[in-house]
Coordinates of C-alpha atoms and ligand atoms in Angstrom, one line a residue:
X1 CA -23.5 4.9 30.4
X2 CA -19.7 4.7 32.4
X3 CA -16.2 4.7 29.7
X4 CA -13.6 2.4 30.8
X5 CA -10.6 3.1 29.6
X6 CA -10.6 1.8 26.4
X7 CA -8.8 -1.4 26.5
X8 CA -5.7 -1.9 23.4
X9 CA -8.6 -3.6 19.8
X10 CA -5.8 -4.9 17.4
X11 CA -2.8 -4.3 19.1
X12 CA 0.1 -5.9 17.4
X13 CA 0.6 -9.3 18.3
X14 CA 4.0 -11.2 19.0
X15 CA 3.7 -13.2 16.6
X16 CA 2.6 -11.6 13.1
X17 CA 3.9 -12.5 10.0
X18 CA 3.8 -9.5 7.6
X19 CA 5.4 -10.8 4.7
X20 CA 3.1 -11.9 2.8
X21 CA 1.7 -8.7 2.5
X22 CA 4.8 -7.3 0.5
X23 CA 4.6 -10.3 -1.3
X24 CA 1.3 -9.7 -2.7
X25 CA 1.9 -6.3 -2.9
X26 CA 5.4 -6.6 -4.8
X27 CA 3.4 -9.0 -7.4
X28 CA 0.6 -6.6 -8.0
X29 CA 2.8 -3.3 -8.9
X30 CA 4.7 -6.5 -11.6
X31 CA 1.4 -7.2 -12.4
X32 CA 0.6 -4.1 -13.8
X33 CA 4.2 -3.0 -15.5
X34 CA 4.4 -6.2 -18.2
X35 CA 1.2 -4.9 -19.7
X36 CA 1.6 -5.7 -23.6
X37 CA 2.1 -2.5 -25.8
X38 CA 0.0 -4.0 -28.1
X39 CA -3.0 -4.9 -24.9
X40 CA -5.1 -2.0 -25.6
X41 CA -6.7 -0.4 -28.8
X42 CA -5.7 3.2 -27.9
X43 CA -8.8 5.9 -27.1
X44 CA -8.7 8.5 -29.9
X45 CA -6.9 11.6 -27.5
X46 CA -9.7 13.5 -25.9
X47 CA -12.0 11.1 -25.1
X48 CA -12.5 8.8 -22.0
X49 CA -13.1 5.7 -22.6
X50 CA -16.6 4.0 -21.9
X51 CA -17.1 2.2 -18.4
X52 CA -20.4 -0.2 -17.8
X53 CA -22.1 1.5 -14.1
X54 CA -23.7 -1.0 -12.6
X55 CA -26.0 -0.3 -8.7
X56 CA -24.3 -3.6 -7.1
X57 CA -26.2 -5.8 -5.4
X58 CA -25.6 -5.0 -1.4
X59 CA -22.7 -6.6 0.6
X60 CA -25.5 -8.7 2.5
X61 CA -26.6 -10.0 -0.7
X62 CA -22.5 -10.6 -2.1
X63 CA -22.4 -12.8 1.3
X64 CA -25.7 -14.1 1.0
X65 CA -24.5 -15.8 -2.0
X66 CA -21.9 -17.1 0.1
X67 CA -24.0 -18.6 3.0
X68 CA -23.2 -15.8 4.9
X69 CA -24.4 -12.5 5.9
X70 CA -22.9 -8.5 6.7
X71 CA -24.2 -6.7 9.6
X72 CA -23.0 -3.7 10.7
X73 CA -23.3 -2.0 14.2
X74 CA -25.1 1.2 14.6
X75 CA -26.7 2.4 18.2
X76 CA -29.7 4.9 19.2
X77 CA -28.6 8.1 18.4
X78 CA -28.3 7.7 15.0
X79 CA -31.4 6.0 14.0
X80 CA -33.1 9.5 13.7
X81 CA -30.3 10.5 10.9
X82 CA -32.7 9.5 8.1
X83 CA -29.3 9.2 5.3
X84 CA -27.8 7.1 8.0
X85 CA -30.9 4.6 8.1
X86 CA -31.2 4.8 4.3
X87 CA -27.9 1.9 4.2
X88 CA -28.4 1.3 7.1
X89 CA -31.6 -0.5 6.6
X90 CA -31.0 -2.0 3.4
X91 CA -27.0 -2.8 3.4
X92 CA -27.2 -5.2 5.7
X93 CA -28.8 -8.6 6.7
X94 CA -28.3 -8.0 10.1
X95 CA -27.6 -5.4 13.3
X96 CA -26.1 -4.5 16.2
X97 CA -26.2 -2.0 19.5
X98 CA -23.3 -0.8 19.6
X99 CA -24.1 0.0 23.5
X100 CA -27.6 -0.1 24.0
X101 CA -28.1 -3.9 25.1
X102 CA -24.9 -3.4 27.2
X103 CA -25.7 -4.3 31.0
X104 CA -25.3 -0.4 32.2
X105 CA -28.6 0.5 29.5
X106 CA -30.9 -2.5 30.6
X107 CA -29.9 -2.4 34.2
X108 CA -28.4 1.0 35.4
X109 CA -30.1 0.0 38.9
X110 CA -30.5 -3.2 40.7
X111 CA -34.0 -5.5 39.1
X112 CA -34.6 -2.3 37.4
X113 CA -34.3 -3.3 33.5
X114 CA -35.0 -0.5 30.8
X115 CA -34.7 -2.0 27.7
X116 CA -35.9 0.7 25.6
X117 CA -33.1 1.8 23.9
X118 CA -32.7 -2.1 22.7
X119 CA -36.2 -2.1 21.8
X120 CA -35.7 0.4 19.1
X121 CA -32.6 -1.1 17.6
X122 CA -34.7 -4.6 18.0
X123 CA -37.3 -2.5 16.0
X124 CA -35.7 -0.8 13.7
X125 CA -34.0 -4.6 13.0
X126 CA -37.2 -5.9 12.4
X127 CA -38.7 -2.8 9.9
X128 CA -35.9 -3.6 7.5
X129 CA -35.9 -7.2 7.7
X130 CA -33.1 -7.5 9.0
X131 CA -31.5 -9.7 11.9
X132 CA -30.2 -8.3 15.5
X133 CA -26.7 -9.7 17.2
X134 CA -27.5 -9.0 21.2
X135 CA -24.5 -7.4 22.6
X136 CA -23.8 -8.3 25.9
X137 CA -25.1 -9.8 28.6
X138 CA -21.3 -10.4 30.3
X139 CA -19.1 -7.8 30.0
X140 CA -16.3 -5.5 32.5
X141 CA -17.3 -2.3 31.2
X142 CA -20.2 -0.4 30.5
X143 CA -21.5 -1.9 34.1
X144 CA -23.1 -0.6 36.7
X145 CA -21.5 0.8 39.6
X146 CA -23.8 -1.1 42.2
X147 CA -22.4 -4.4 40.4
X148 CA -18.6 -3.9 41.2
X149 CA -20.3 -3.1 44.5
X150 CA -21.8 -6.5 45.7
X151 CA -20.1 -8.0 48.5
X152 CA -19.1 -12.1 46.2
X153 CA -21.8 -14.2 47.6
X154 CA -24.1 -11.8 45.4
X155 CA -22.5 -11.5 42.1
X156 CA -23.9 -15.1 40.8
X157 CA -27.5 -14.3 41.4
X158 CA -26.9 -11.3 40.8
X159 CA -25.4 -12.0 37.2
X160 CA -28.0 -15.2 36.4
X161 CA -31.2 -12.4 36.9
X162 CA -29.5 -10.1 34.8
X163 CA -29.2 -12.8 31.7
X164 CA -32.5 -14.1 32.9
X165 CA -34.0 -10.5 31.9
X166 CA -32.4 -9.8 29.4
X167 CA -32.4 -12.3 27.4
X168 CA -35.4 -13.4 28.4
X169 CA -36.8 -10.4 27.6
X170 CA -35.1 -10.7 23.8
X171 CA -36.7 -14.0 23.6
X172 CA -36.6 -15.3 19.9
X173 CA -35.3 -11.5 18.6
X174 CA -31.9 -12.1 19.0
X175 CA -30.2 -14.5 16.6
X176 CA -27.1 -14.6 18.4
X177 CA -25.7 -13.6 22.3
X178 CA -22.3 -12.5 23.2
X179 CA -23.4 -13.8 26.2
X180 CA -19.3 -13.2 27.3
X181 CA -17.7 -10.0 26.4
X182 CA -13.8 -10.0 26.7
X183 CA -12.8 -12.8 29.5
X184 CA -8.8 -12.8 28.6
X185 CA -6.4 -10.5 29.1
X186 CA -4.0 -10.2 26.1
X187 CA -1.1 -12.5 27.5
X188 CA -4.4 -15.4 27.9
X189 CA -4.9 -15.0 31.6
X190 CA -8.3 -14.5 32.7
X191 CA -9.6 -10.7 33.4
X192 CA -9.9 -9.8 36.8
X193 CA -13.8 -8.3 37.3
X194 CA -15.9 -8.7 39.2
X195 CA -17.6 -12.2 37.6
X196 CA -14.3 -14.0 37.6
X197 CA -13.3 -12.1 41.4
X198 CA -16.5 -13.7 42.3
X199 CA -16.9 -17.1 41.0
X200 CA -13.3 -17.6 38.7
X201 CA -13.7 -18.6 35.3
X202 CA -17.0 -20.3 36.2
X203 CA -18.6 -17.6 35.8
X204 CA -18.3 -18.5 31.7
X205 CA -20.0 -21.3 31.9
X206 CA -22.7 -20.1 34.3
X207 CA -23.1 -17.1 31.8
X208 CA -23.5 -20.0 28.9
X209 CA -25.8 -21.8 30.9
X210 CA -28.6 -18.7 32.1
X211 CA -27.9 -17.6 28.9
X212 CA -29.4 -20.9 27.3
X213 CA -32.0 -21.4 30.1
X214 CA -33.6 -17.8 28.7
X215 CA -33.3 -18.1 25.5
X216 CA -32.7 -21.5 24.1
X217 CA -33.3 -20.4 20.0
X218 CA -30.6 -17.9 20.5
X219 CA -26.7 -19.0 19.6
X220 CA -24.4 -18.2 22.6
X221 CA -21.1 -16.9 21.8
X222 CA -18.1 -15.7 23.8
X223 CA -16.3 -13.0 21.7
X224 CA -12.9 -11.4 22.2
X225 CA -10.4 -9.0 20.7
X226 CA -6.7 -9.1 19.2
X227 CA -7.9 -13.1 19.3
X228 CA -8.5 -13.0 15.8
X229 CA -5.2 -14.3 14.8
X230 CA -2.5 -17.1 16.4
X231 CA -1.4 -16.0 20.0
X232 CA -1.2 -16.5 23.5
X233 CA -4.6 -15.0 23.5
X234 CA -6.3 -17.2 21.2
X235 CA -4.5 -20.2 22.7
X236 CA -6.6 -19.6 26.0
X237 CA -9.9 -18.6 23.9
X238 CA -9.3 -21.9 22.3
X239 CA -9.0 -23.3 24.7
X240 CA -11.3 -22.6 27.4
X241 CA -14.1 -23.5 24.1
X242 CA -13.0 -26.9 23.9
X243 CA -13.2 -27.2 28.3
X244 CA -16.7 -26.2 27.8
X245 CA -17.6 -28.3 24.5
X246 CA -15.6 -31.8 26.1
X247 CA -18.1 -30.4 29.6
X248 CA -21.2 -30.1 27.6
X249 CA -21.4 -26.5 28.6
X250 CA -24.1 -24.9 25.9
X251 CA -21.6 -22.7 24.0
X252 CA -22.4 -22.5 19.9
X253 CA -19.4 -19.6 18.8
X254 CA -16.8 -17.6 19.1
X255 CA -16.6 -13.6 18.1
X256 CA -14.1 -12.2 17.1
X257 CA -14.0 -8.7 17.5
X258 CA -11.7 -7.6 14.4
X259 CA -10.6 -4.2 15.4
X260 CA -7.8 -3.9 13.2
X261 CA -5.2 -1.2 12.6
X262 CA -3.2 -0.3 10.1
X263 CA 0.4 0.6 11.9
X264 CA 0.0 -3.1 13.8
X265 CA 0.0 -5.7 10.6
X266 CA -2.6 -8.4 10.1
X267 CA -2.9 -11.1 12.6
X268 CA -1.0 -14.1 12.1
X269 CA -2.7 -16.5 10.8
X270 CA -6.9 -15.8 10.5
X271 CA -8.2 -18.2 8.7
X272 CA -6.3 -21.5 10.5
X273 CA -7.3 -19.5 13.5
X274 CA -10.8 -19.2 12.8
X275 CA -10.5 -23.4 11.3
X276 CA -9.3 -24.0 14.5
X277 CA -12.1 -23.3 16.5
X278 CA -14.8 -23.9 13.8
X279 CA -12.7 -27.4 14.6
X280 CA -14.1 -27.9 18.1
X281 CA -17.5 -27.6 16.7
X282 CA -18.3 -24.1 16.8
X283 CA -19.5 -21.9 14.4
X284 CA -17.4 -18.4 14.0
X285 CA -17.9 -14.8 13.3
X286 CA -16.2 -11.7 12.6
X287 CA -17.8 -10.1 15.0
X288 CA -16.7 -6.0 15.1
X289 CA -15.1 -5.6 12.2
X290 CA -13.1 -1.7 11.1
X291 CA -9.5 -0.8 10.1
X292 CA -8.4 2.2 11.6
X293 CA -5.5 4.1 10.8
X294 CA -3.0 6.9 12.1
X295 CA -4.8 10.3 10.6
X296 CA -4.0 11.8 8.1
X297 CA -4.9 8.6 5.3
X298 CA -2.5 8.3 2.6
X299 CA -2.8 6.2 0.2
X300 CA -0.8 3.9 1.2
X301 CA -2.7 3.4 4.6
X302 CA -5.9 3.2 2.5
X303 CA -4.3 0.4 -0.3
X304 CA -3.1 -1.6 3.3
X305 CA -6.5 -0.9 4.8
X306 CA -8.4 -2.6 1.9
X307 CA -6.2 -5.3 2.0
X308 CA -6.8 -6.0 5.6
X309 CA -11.1 -6.0 4.9
X310 CA -10.6 -8.2 2.5
X311 CA -8.1 -10.4 3.7
X312 CA -10.7 -10.6 6.9
X313 CA -13.1 -11.2 4.4
X314 CA -11.4 -14.0 2.3
X315 CA -10.9 -15.8 6.2
X316 CA -14.3 -15.8 6.6
X317 CA -15.3 -17.5 3.7
X318 CA -12.7 -20.1 3.7
X319 CA -14.4 -21.2 6.7
X320 CA -17.2 -22.8 6.1
X321 CA -18.8 -22.4 9.8
X322 CA -17.9 -18.8 9.9
X323 CA -21.7 -17.6 9.6
X324 CA -20.9 -13.6 9.0
X325 CA -18.9 -10.5 9.2
X326 CA -20.2 -7.3 11.0
X327 CA -18.5 -4.6 10.6
X328 CA -18.2 -1.6 13.9
X329 CA -20.7 0.7 12.5
X330 CA -20.8 0.9 8.6
X331 CA -19.6 5.0 8.3
X332 CA -16.9 6.3 10.2
X333 CA -19.4 9.9 10.8
X334 CA -20.8 7.2 13.3
X335 CA -17.2 5.2 14.5
X336 CA -15.6 4.8 17.7
X337 CA -12.8 5.3 16.9
X338 CA -12.1 8.8 16.8
X339 CA -12.9 8.4 20.3
X340 CA -11.6 6.6 21.7
X341 CA -8.0 6.4 20.3
X342 CA -6.8 9.9 19.5
X343 CA -5.2 11.0 16.8
X344 CA -7.0 7.4 14.4
X345 CA -9.7 7.3 12.6
X346 CA -11.1 6.1 8.9
X347 CA -11.8 2.6 10.1
X348 CA -15.3 2.4 8.5
X349 CA -16.4 1.5 4.5
X350 CA -19.1 4.3 3.7
X351 CA -16.9 8.3 5.2
X352 CA -17.9 11.0 7.2
X353 CA -20.8 12.3 4.3
X354 CA -22.2 8.9 4.6
X355 CA -20.3 8.3 1.0
X356 CA -18.7 5.1 -0.5
X357 CA -15.2 4.3 0.8
X358 CA -12.6 2.4 -2.9
X359 CA -12.5 0.0 0.7
X360 CA -15.5 -0.8 0.1
X361 CA -15.1 -2.3 -3.7
X362 CA -12.9 -4.0 -1.7
X363 CA -15.1 -5.7 0.3
X364 CA -17.4 -6.0 -2.8
X365 CA -14.6 -7.7 -4.6
X366 CA -13.6 -10.5 -1.9
X367 CA -17.5 -11.4 -1.7
X368 CA -17.7 -12.1 -5.6
X369 CA -18.5 -9.5 -6.8
X370 CA -17.2 -9.1 -10.2
X371 CA -18.6 -5.8 -11.2
X372 CA -17.7 -2.7 -10.9
X373 CA -19.2 0.9 -9.5
X374 CA -15.7 2.8 -10.4
X375 CA -17.0 5.6 -13.7
X376 CA -14.9 7.4 -12.8
X377 CA -11.6 8.1 -14.7
X378 CA -8.5 9.6 -13.6
X379 CA -8.0 12.6 -14.2
X380 CA -5.2 13.7 -17.1
X381 CA -2.0 13.5 -16.7
X382 CA 0.0 16.9 -16.4
X383 CA 3.1 18.6 -17.3
X384 CA 4.2 15.5 -19.8
X385 CA 7.9 16.8 -21.0
X386 CA 10.6 15.0 -22.1
X387 CA 13.3 14.7 -19.4
X388 CA 16.5 13.8 -21.8
X389 CA 16.3 11.6 -24.7
X390 CA 19.6 9.7 -26.4
X391 CA 20.2 8.2 -29.8
X392 CA 17.8 5.8 -29.2
X393 CA 15.9 6.8 -26.5
X394 CA 13.4 9.9 -25.0
X395 CA 12.2 9.9 -21.9
X396 CA 9.2 11.2 -20.5
X397 CA 7.6 12.2 -17.5
X398 CA 4.5 13.5 -15.7
X399 CA 2.2 14.5 -13.4
X400 CA 0.3 11.9 -11.5
X401 CA -2.7 12.1 -12.0
X402 CA -6.0 11.8 -9.0
X403 CA -8.3 9.2 -9.2
X404 CA -12.1 8.2 -6.8
X405 CA -10.9 5.3 -6.4
X406 CA -6.7 5.2 -7.0
X407 CA -4.6 5.3 -10.3
X408 CA -3.1 2.1 -11.2
X409 CA -0.6 3.1 -14.1
X410 CA 0.0 4.7 -16.9
X411 CA -0.4 4.0 -21.1
X412 CA 2.4 5.7 -23.3
X413 CA 1.6 6.8 -27.1
X414 CA 4.0 6.9 -29.8
X415 CA 1.9 8.3 -32.6
X416 CA -1.3 6.1 -32.9
X417 CA 0.3 2.8 -31.3
X418 CA 0.8 2.7 -27.3
X419 CA 4.5 1.8 -26.7
X420 CA 4.3 1.2 -22.8
X421 CA 2.9 1.0 -19.7
X422 CA 4.1 2.5 -16.4
X423 CA 3.2 2.3 -12.6
X424 CA 4.8 5.3 -11.9
X425 CA 4.8 8.8 -14.1
X426 CA 8.0 8.6 -15.9
X427 CA 8.8 6.2 -18.8
X428 CA 11.3 5.4 -21.4
X429 CA 10.8 4.7 -24.3
X430 CA 13.6 3.0 -26.2
X431 CA 14.9 0.9 -29.3
X432 CA 14.7 4.2 -31.4
X433 CA 16.0 6.0 -34.4
X434 CA 19.1 8.7 -33.9
X435 CA 18.8 11.9 -35.0
X436 CA 14.1 11.0 -35.4
X437 CA 11.7 13.4 -33.8
X438 CA 9.0 11.5 -31.9
X439 CA 6.0 12.7 -30.5
X440 CA 4.0 11.1 -27.7
X441 CA 1.2 11.0 -25.2
X442 CA 0.1 9.8 -21.9
X443 CA -3.3 8.6 -20.8
X444 CA -3.9 7.6 -17.0
X445 CA -5.7 4.3 -15.7
X446 CA -7.6 2.8 -12.8
X447 CA -8.3 -0.4 -11.9
X448 CA -11.8 -0.5 -13.3
X449 CA -10.6 0.0 -16.3
X450 CA -11.4 3.6 -16.9
X451 CA -9.3 5.4 -18.9
X452 CA -8.6 9.3 -19.0
X453 CA -8.3 11.3 -22.1
X454 CA -4.8 12.0 -23.2
X455 CA -2.3 14.3 -22.5
X456 CA -1.3 16.8 -25.6
X457 CA 1.6 15.8 -27.6
X458 CA 5.1 16.1 -26.6
X459 CA 8.2 15.4 -29.3
X460 CA 11.5 14.2 -28.3
X461 CA 14.4 13.6 -30.6
X462 CA 16.3 11.3 -30.6
X463 CA 20.7 12.1 -30.7
X464 CA 22.3 11.5 -33.2
X465 CA 24.9 9.0 -33.9
X466 CA 24.6 5.2 -34.3
X467 CA 25.7 3.4 -31.2
X468 CA 23.2 1.0 -31.1
X469 CA 21.8 0.7 -27.6
X470 CA 25.6 1.9 -26.5
X471 CA 26.0 5.6 -25.4
X472 CA 29.7 6.7 -25.2
X473 CA 31.0 9.9 -23.4
X474 CA 34.1 11.0 -23.1
X475 CA 36.4 12.1 -19.8
X476 CA 39.6 14.2 -19.5
X477 CA 42.5 15.3 -16.8
X478 CA 45.0 17.5 -17.8
X479 CA 48.6 15.6 -17.6
X480 CA 50.8 18.8 -18.2
X481 CA 51.6 21.1 -15.8
X482 CA 53.0 23.4 -18.2
X483 CA 50.7 25.4 -20.7
X484 CA 53.3 27.6 -21.9
X485 CA 55.7 25.2 -22.8
X486 CA 55.8 23.0 -26.3
X487 CA 54.3 20.2 -25.0
X488 CA 50.6 18.8 -24.7
X489 CA 49.7 16.4 -22.5
X490 CA 45.5 15.8 -22.6
X491 CA 44.0 12.0 -20.3
X492 CA 41.3 11.1 -22.8
X493 CA 39.0 7.8 -21.4
X494 CA 35.6 7.0 -23.4
X495 CA 33.2 5.7 -21.1
X496 CA 30.2 3.7 -22.5
X497 CA 26.7 4.6 -20.7
X498 CA 24.4 2.8 -22.9
X499 CA 23.0 -0.3 -22.7
X500 CA 25.5 -2.8 -24.5
X501 CA 28.8 -2.8 -26.5
X502 CA 30.0 -0.6 -28.6
X503 CA 32.3 -1.3 -31.3
X504 CA 34.6 1.1 -31.2
X505 CA 36.7 0.9 -35.3
X506 CA 34.6 3.5 -36.5
X507 CA 35.0 5.8 -33.1
X508 CA 36.9 8.8 -33.3
X509 CA 38.1 11.0 -30.3
X510 CA 38.9 15.0 -31.5
X511 CA 40.5 18.2 -28.8
X512 CA 40.9 20.9 -30.2
X513 CA 43.6 23.1 -29.3
X514 CA 44.9 26.2 -31.5
X515 CA 48.9 26.1 -33.1
X516 CA 49.8 29.1 -32.7
X517 CA 52.6 30.5 -35.1
X518 CA 55.6 27.6 -35.6
X519 CA 55.2 24.8 -37.6
X520 CA 52.7 23.3 -39.7
X521 CA 53.1 20.3 -38.5
X522 CA 52.5 17.8 -35.5
X523 CA 54.1 14.8 -33.7
X524 CA 51.9 12.9 -31.8
X525 CA 51.9 9.2 -29.4
X526 CA 49.7 7.5 -26.9
X527 CA 52.2 7.5 -23.9
X528 CA 50.5 4.5 -21.8
X529 CA 46.9 3.6 -22.2
X530 CA 44.6 1.1 -19.7
X531 CA 44.0 -0.6 -23.0
X532 CA 47.2 -0.8 -24.3
X533 CA 48.9 1.7 -27.0
X534 CA 49.2 -0.7 -29.6
X535 CA 44.9 -0.7 -29.8
X536 CA 44.9 3.1 -29.7
X537 CA 46.4 5.4 -32.8
X538 CA 46.7 9.7 -33.0
X539 CA 46.9 12.4 -35.9
X540 CA 46.9 15.4 -35.2
X541 CA 44.3 17.3 -37.6
X542 CA 43.4 20.7 -39.2
X543 CA 40.1 22.2 -38.4
X544 CA 38.8 25.4 -41.1
X545 CA 36.0 26.7 -37.3
X546 CA 37.7 29.3 -37.2
X547 CA 37.0 29.4 -33.8
X548 CA 39.5 30.7 -31.5
X549 CA 41.5 27.9 -29.8
X550 CA 40.4 25.3 -31.9
X551 CA 42.5 25.7 -35.7
X552 CA 43.5 22.0 -34.9
X553 CA 42.3 18.6 -33.3
X554 CA 44.4 15.9 -32.0
X555 CA 41.7 13.1 -33.4
X556 CA 42.3 9.4 -31.3
X557 CA 40.8 6.8 -32.6
X558 CA 41.0 3.0 -32.3
X559 CA 42.2 -0.4 -34.1
X560 CA 39.0 -2.0 -32.9
X561 CA 37.5 -4.1 -30.4
X562 CA 34.3 -3.0 -28.1
X563 CA 33.4 -1.1 -25.0
X564 CA 31.2 -3.0 -23.3
X565 CA 27.9 -1.5 -21.7
X566 CA 29.2 0.6 -18.7
X567 CA 32.5 0.3 -19.4
X568 CA 35.6 2.4 -20.2
X569 CA 38.8 2.4 -21.7
X570 CA 40.6 3.3 -18.9
X571 CA 43.0 6.3 -19.2
X572 CA 44.4 7.6 -22.2
X573 CA 48.0 9.5 -21.7
X574 CA 48.1 11.2 -25.2
X575 CA 51.3 14.3 -25.9
X576 CA 51.5 15.9 -29.0
X577 CA 54.7 18.9 -30.6
X578 CA 54.6 20.8 -32.7
X579 CA 57.8 19.1 -35.2
X580 CA 59.6 22.5 -34.6
X581 CA 59.1 21.8 -31.0
X582 CA 58.1 25.5 -31.1
X583 CA 55.9 27.0 -28.3
X584 CA 52.1 26.4 -27.8
X585 CA 50.2 29.2 -25.7
X586 CA 46.9 26.3 -24.1
X587 CA 45.4 28.8 -22.3
X588 CA 42.7 29.5 -24.8
X589 CA 42.7 26.4 -26.4
X590 CA 39.2 25.0 -26.9
X591 CA 39.3 21.5 -25.4
X592 CA 41.1 22.1 -22.8
X593 CA 40.1 22.5 -19.0
X594 CA 42.8 22.5 -15.5
X595 CA 41.3 19.3 -13.7
X596 CA 43.7 17.0 -13.4
X597 CA 41.3 14.2 -12.0
X598 CA 38.8 12.4 -14.4
X599 CA 35.3 14.9 -15.3
X600 CA 33.0 14.1 -18.2
X601 CA 34.5 16.3 -21.5
X602 CA 31.4 18.0 -23.5
X603 CA 34.0 20.2 -24.8
X604 CA 35.5 16.8 -26.4
X605 CA 33.8 15.0 -29.3
X606 CA 33.3 12.0 -30.0
X607 CA 32.3 11.0 -33.5
X608 CA 30.5 7.6 -35.4
X609 CA 31.5 7.4 -38.5
X610 CA 30.6 10.7 -38.9
X611 CA 27.8 11.5 -36.6
X612 CA 29.0 13.2 -33.1
X613 CA 27.5 11.3 -30.4
X614 CA 29.1 12.9 -27.9
X615 CA 30.6 17.0 -26.8
X616 CA 29.9 20.4 -29.2
X617 CA 32.2 21.1 -31.9
X618 CA 34.2 23.8 -31.6
Ligands
XIL1 C1 -18.0 0.4 22.1 C2 -18.8 1.7 21.9 O1 -18.7 1.2 19.9 C3 -18.8 2.5 22.0 O2 -20.0 3.9 21.6 C4 -18.5 3.0 23.1 O3 -18.1 4.1 23.4 C5 -17.6 2.0 24.0 O4 -18.1 0.7 23.5 N1 -15.4 -3.7 21.8 C6 -16.5 -3.8 22.6 C7 -17.6 -3.3 21.5 O5 -17.3 -5.3 23.0 O6 -19.1 -3.2 22.8 C8 -17.1 -1.4 21.4 O7 -18.1 -0.6 21.8 C9 -16.2 -1.5 20.9 C10 -14.9 -3.0 21.2

């Protein structure tokens, strides 16, 4: 067998349109994240929910219920692998020999036919009640050297006798023939080959006529790749088929190889493309479907692959003359991809160990299967931890679970009640009461409805205060360049970092300092404030804290109003002194900082009523 250099199967088409795929993905995520808190009664901690196991019908049974076949390619060396043939012989309604009916195998020397390998595939199919797609009679690749060496004048007769010999041998045993394979270049021009060079495009007509004569019962196809979507190449195929039909040439169907790759996007308007061919009065078939990816596989690529397989299946089901789908072998163990596309693989529905892959479920579902073979629950989330609290919320995070098919999300429980779902490994429970302890557990789930056991409980305690959904903090800057003089000048602003407005009437801000010796009476001023000093009041009080630098405090209050979510009061320039104007020694003052630009001030406190909502009091 000669191996031609690999053509760029599935190469990206210029007309590719990816937006709809992205939109669907976003919609799917949105659906997951709006699940109602009340939707699912919680399983008891430590138990996995039950899932119904049922053996799904075969792919071919599912397809047959829709009036289609589902088929696989195969090859002779694989037929001695009994684990492999168990599935090959049961799951599919038809098989295609991947190599053994190609010219270099069947007529390696002019006039000497060798059908042993092809016959072995046919025998296997017949023994398992499966049909055969003949592949392929006239192709530029895997063509023996003697054909290429013929003088042009002899190519037509060589081609016609090859077809007569091979299609004649398999007469009545193949349902369909890929009579001509890959006649076009990607730009829609005819590919040069010994056949095109000798006969021009008429070789297609001659080949089809010879095949019809040899096996009148077989459906006759032209087959190509990168014709799966709309584009120059499929336009060329369309024009050819239209002209053949108009000229009365025997043509029954068009094969679309569908060698796809996650990195090249999904073919543009596949369904519409299939439909326009069907509208010419021919059958259409997906003949060599696989969806490869650049290795290593990851969740994103696998999800894209599932989407592509599903979309191909849906496109075929949407076109009444789409007769079936053939995958280009069912297992990664025997896929042609790794040997042809360096660094790529994972293209098939079963893995290298002949185990079903999650993408298989996507195909089954696309074929209308509503049950599920997925009975395995995700792993229990680990590392559940409280990552933050406010007076009204507790934030949680955990390590992602794993699942044989895929984790679809997490359910979050507060006590015995589910309070939400999340597709991410994090959640914030809001609307809580200040200064209250809440216990949380989390479980993982998959799309089939399997759920993990719940995690061990973690407890989060909300902060004090009663700012509703608001959350106040103080920022400070030092407006006083002389720490040893007789005045102290803090610049203060109050910021609402929460999600709703906070009324200011009962809010107080305290700045602690030491009065040192001298008078115990104070005067205090607001020199300037963005919100207007008329809205601000201030006074000095005595603190019983006993902490150094904190025997007094400046307390700032507000005449009313509210601070919107995300808003700041802006700067309030405050100033105070002892009534005897004796000096301070500010450097040890509890709340003082040296920063001259605003920064969060955890040693300046905010109270709502008597509840501390920001900062640490001395
Ligand atoms: C591939 C076979 O799967 C390989 O084993 C072989 O080495 C090369 O050919 N388009 C076709 C198929 O029409 O015949 C090709 O099969 C894959 C691309």
